[in-house]
Short mmCIF file of C-alpha atoms in Angstrom, two decimals:
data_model
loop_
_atom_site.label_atom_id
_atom_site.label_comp_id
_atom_site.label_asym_id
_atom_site.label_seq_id
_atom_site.Cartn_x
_atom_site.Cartn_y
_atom_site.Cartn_z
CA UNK A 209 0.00 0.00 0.00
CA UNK A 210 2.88 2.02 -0.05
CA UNK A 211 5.00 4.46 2.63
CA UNK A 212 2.52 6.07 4.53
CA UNK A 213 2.03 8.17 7.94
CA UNK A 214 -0.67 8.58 9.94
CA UNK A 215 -0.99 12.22 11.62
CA UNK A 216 -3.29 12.85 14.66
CA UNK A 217 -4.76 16.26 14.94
CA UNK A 218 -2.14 17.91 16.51
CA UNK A 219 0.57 16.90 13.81
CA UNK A 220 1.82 14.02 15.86
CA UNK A 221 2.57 10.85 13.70
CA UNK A 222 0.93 8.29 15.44
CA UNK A 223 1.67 5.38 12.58
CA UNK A 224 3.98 3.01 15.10
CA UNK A 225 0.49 2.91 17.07
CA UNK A 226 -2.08 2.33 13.89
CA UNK A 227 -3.21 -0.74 14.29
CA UNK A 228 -5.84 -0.09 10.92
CA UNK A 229 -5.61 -2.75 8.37
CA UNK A 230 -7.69 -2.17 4.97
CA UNK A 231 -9.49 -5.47 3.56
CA UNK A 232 -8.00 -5.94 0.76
CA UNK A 233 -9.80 -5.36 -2.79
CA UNK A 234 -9.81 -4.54 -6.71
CA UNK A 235 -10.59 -1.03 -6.25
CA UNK A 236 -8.45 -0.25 -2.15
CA UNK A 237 -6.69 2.93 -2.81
CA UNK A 238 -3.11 3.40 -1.60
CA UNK A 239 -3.17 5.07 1.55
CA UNK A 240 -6.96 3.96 3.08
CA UNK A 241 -4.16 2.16 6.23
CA UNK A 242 -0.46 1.50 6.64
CA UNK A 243 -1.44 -2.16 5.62
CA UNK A 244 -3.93 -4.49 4.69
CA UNK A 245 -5.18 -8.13 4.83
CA UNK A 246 -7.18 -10.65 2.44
CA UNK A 247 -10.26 -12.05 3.51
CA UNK A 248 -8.61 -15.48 3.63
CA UNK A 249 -5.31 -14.46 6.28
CA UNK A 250 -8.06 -12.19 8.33
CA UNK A 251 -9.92 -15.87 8.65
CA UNK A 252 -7.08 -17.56 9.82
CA UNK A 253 -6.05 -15.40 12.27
CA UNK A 254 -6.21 -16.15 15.61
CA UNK A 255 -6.12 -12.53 17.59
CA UNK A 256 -9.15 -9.92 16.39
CA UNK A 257 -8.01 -7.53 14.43
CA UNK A 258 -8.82 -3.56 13.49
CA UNK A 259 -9.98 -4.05 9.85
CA UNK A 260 -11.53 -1.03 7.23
CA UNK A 261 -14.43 -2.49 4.93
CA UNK A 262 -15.28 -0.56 1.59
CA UNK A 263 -18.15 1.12 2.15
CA UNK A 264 -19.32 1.08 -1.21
CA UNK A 265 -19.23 -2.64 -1.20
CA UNK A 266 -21.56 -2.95 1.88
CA UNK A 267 -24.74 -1.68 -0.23
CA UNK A 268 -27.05 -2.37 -2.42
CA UNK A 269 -27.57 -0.82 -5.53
CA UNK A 270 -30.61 1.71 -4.12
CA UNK A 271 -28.19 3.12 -1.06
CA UNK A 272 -29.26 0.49 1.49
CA UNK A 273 -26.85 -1.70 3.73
CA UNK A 274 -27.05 -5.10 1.62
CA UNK A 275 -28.18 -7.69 3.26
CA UNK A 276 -27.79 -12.28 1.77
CA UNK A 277 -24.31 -13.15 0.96
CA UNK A 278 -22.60 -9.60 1.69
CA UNK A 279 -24.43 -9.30 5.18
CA UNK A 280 -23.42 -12.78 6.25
CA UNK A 281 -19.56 -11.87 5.31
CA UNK A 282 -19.76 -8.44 6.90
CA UNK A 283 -21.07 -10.50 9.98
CA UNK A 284 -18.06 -13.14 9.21
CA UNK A 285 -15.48 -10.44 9.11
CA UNK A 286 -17.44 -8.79 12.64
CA UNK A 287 -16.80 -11.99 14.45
CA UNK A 288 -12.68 -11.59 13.42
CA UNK A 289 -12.44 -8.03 14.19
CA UNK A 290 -11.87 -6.11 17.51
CA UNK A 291 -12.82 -2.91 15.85
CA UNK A 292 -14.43 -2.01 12.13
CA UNK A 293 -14.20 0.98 10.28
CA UNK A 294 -15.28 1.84 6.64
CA UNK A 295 -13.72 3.74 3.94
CA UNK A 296 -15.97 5.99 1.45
CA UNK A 297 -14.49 7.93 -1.91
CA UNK A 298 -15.57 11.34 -2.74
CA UNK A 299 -17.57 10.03 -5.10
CA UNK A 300 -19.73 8.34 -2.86
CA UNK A 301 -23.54 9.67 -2.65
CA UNK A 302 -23.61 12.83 0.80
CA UNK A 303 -27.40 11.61 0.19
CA UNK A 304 -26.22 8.00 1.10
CA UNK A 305 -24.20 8.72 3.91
CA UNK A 306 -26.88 10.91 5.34
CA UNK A 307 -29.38 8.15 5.18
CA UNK A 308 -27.57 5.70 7.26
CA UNK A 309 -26.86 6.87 10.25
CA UNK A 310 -27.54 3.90 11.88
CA UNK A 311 -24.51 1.80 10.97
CA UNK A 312 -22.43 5.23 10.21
CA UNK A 313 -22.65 5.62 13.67
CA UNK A 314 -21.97 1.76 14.33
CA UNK A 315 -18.70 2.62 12.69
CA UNK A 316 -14.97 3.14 15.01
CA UNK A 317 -12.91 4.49 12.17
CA UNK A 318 -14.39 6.27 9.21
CA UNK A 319 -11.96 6.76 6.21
CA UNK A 320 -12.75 9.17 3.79
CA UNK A 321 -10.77 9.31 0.37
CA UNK A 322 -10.40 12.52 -1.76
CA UNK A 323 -8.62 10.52 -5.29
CA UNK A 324 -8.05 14.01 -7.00
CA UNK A 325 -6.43 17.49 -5.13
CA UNK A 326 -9.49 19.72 -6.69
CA UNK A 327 -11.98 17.13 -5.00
CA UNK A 328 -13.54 19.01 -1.87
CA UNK A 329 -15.94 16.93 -1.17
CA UNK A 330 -14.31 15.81 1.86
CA UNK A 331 -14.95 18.65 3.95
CA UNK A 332 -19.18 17.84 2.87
CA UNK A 333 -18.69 14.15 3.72
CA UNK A 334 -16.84 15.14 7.14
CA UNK A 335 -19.51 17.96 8.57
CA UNK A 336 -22.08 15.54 6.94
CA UNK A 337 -20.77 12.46 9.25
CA UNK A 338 -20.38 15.12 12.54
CA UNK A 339 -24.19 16.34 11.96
CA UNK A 340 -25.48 13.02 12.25
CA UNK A 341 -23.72 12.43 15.75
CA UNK A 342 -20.75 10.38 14.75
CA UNK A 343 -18.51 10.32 17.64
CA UNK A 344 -16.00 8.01 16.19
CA UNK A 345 -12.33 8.86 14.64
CA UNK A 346 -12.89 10.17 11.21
CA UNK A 347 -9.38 10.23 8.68
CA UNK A 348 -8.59 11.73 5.26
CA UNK A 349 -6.43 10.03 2.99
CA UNK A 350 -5.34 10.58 -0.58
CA UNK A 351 -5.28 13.50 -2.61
CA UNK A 352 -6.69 16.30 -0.54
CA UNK A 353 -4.41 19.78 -0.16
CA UNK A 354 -2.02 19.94 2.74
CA UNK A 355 -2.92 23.03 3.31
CA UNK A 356 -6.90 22.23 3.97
CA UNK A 357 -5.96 20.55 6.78
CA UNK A 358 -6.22 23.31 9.51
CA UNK A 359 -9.75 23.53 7.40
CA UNK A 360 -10.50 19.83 7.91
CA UNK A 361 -9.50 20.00 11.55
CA UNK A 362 -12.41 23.09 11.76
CA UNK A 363 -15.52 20.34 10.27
CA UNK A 364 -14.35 17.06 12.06
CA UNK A 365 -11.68 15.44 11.14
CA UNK A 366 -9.35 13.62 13.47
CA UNK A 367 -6.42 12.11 11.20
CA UNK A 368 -4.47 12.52 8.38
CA UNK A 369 -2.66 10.14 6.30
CA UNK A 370 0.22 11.40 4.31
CA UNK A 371 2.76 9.50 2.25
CA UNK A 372 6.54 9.48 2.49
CA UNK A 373 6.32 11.87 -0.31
CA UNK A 374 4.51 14.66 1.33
CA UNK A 375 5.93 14.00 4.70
CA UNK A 376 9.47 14.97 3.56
CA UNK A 377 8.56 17.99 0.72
CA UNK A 378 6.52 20.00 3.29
CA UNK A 379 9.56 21.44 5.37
CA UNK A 380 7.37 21.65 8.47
CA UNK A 381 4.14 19.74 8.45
CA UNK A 382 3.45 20.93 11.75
CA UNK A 383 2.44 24.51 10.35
CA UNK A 384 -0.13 22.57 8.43
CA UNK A 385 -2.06 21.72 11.56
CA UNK A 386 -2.51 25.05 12.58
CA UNK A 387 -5.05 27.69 11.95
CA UNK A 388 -4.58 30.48 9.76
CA UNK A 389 -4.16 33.72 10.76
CA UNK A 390 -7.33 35.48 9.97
CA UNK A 391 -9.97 36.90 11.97
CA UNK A 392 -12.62 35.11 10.15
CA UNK A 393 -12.41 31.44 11.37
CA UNK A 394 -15.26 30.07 9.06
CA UNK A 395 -18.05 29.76 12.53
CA UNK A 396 -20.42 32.48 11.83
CA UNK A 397 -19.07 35.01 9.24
CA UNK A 398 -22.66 37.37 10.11
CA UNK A 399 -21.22 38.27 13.61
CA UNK A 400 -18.20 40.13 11.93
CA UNK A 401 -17.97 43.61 10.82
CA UNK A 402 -17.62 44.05 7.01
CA UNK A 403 -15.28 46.67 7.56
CA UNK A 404 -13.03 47.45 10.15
CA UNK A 405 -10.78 50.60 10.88
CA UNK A 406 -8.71 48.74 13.26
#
């Protein structure tokens, strides 16, 4: 899955302690966890493990959690887990998440995956998940802009995974978890003056 790092919300990489492995599929982009494990190995393992499901795969074709085969292996890979977590893409439906709250909110990990840098719907997805009441870690991986993440911090989100790349071009990452100097913070821009003489 290639060299990644996992960043907590203060900047801190917390990867040595990510325990996250993805289920491996066709379509798991690089970066959804550190590592990741076939349906076959997560079987045969004896200790529970913390495993990330594609969300997408989990429903039917009208939105809805899927029940017959794919419910009874969800339930398979529940009864190998200690934790579960689900990854969404950008493209995913706001309308979908929205509508199942339910097992959103079932959820300990939520990964959310921006696959192009002029994708924002992240920061939707994110606000979208915190309005329904999920208390649960949320995490952005792929493609999303470094510098959103003070920005991403503001709607929800709890962790950050950055490849090798990244983590050694941004001279000080740190900066990155930090807000911007402005006196507009994005709460309630109607409680500001337009102008100010100050």
């Amino acid at each position: 899955m290639g060299n990644h790092h996992v960043l907590n919300s203060d900047g801190i990489d917390i990867s040595q302690d990510d325990t996250w492995l993805a289920l491996s599929t066709n379509e798991v982009p690089d970066g959804i966890a550190l590592t990741h494990i076939s349906l076959l190995e997560l079987l045969q393992k004896q200790e529970k493990l913390e495993i990330v499901l594609p969300f997408a795969d989990l429903l039917e074709n009208e939105g809805k959690i899927a029940g017959g085969l794919l419910q009874q292996v969800r339930e398979l890979v529940s009864q190998h887990a200690s934790r579960i977590g689900v990854w969404v893409t950008s493209d995913s439906d706001t309308d979908v998440l929205a509508g199942l709250p339910e097992f959103l909110l079932q959820q300990d990990l939520i990964v959310i995956h921006v696959p192009t840098f002029t994708d924002g719907r992240g920061f939707s997805y994110a606000q979208t998940l915190r309005q329904i009441g999920y208390q649960g870690e949320i995490r952005m991986a792929g493609k999303f802009g470094r510098d959103q993440i003070a920005y991403l911090l503001r709607v929800g989100v709890d962790s950050f995974v950055l490849s090798e790349h990244d983590m050694h071009s941004i001279s000080d990452i740190s900066q990155a978890f930090n807000a911007l100097a402005s006196s507009y913070d994005g709460r309630d821009a109607s409680a500001l003056p337009m102008f100010s003489n100050v």
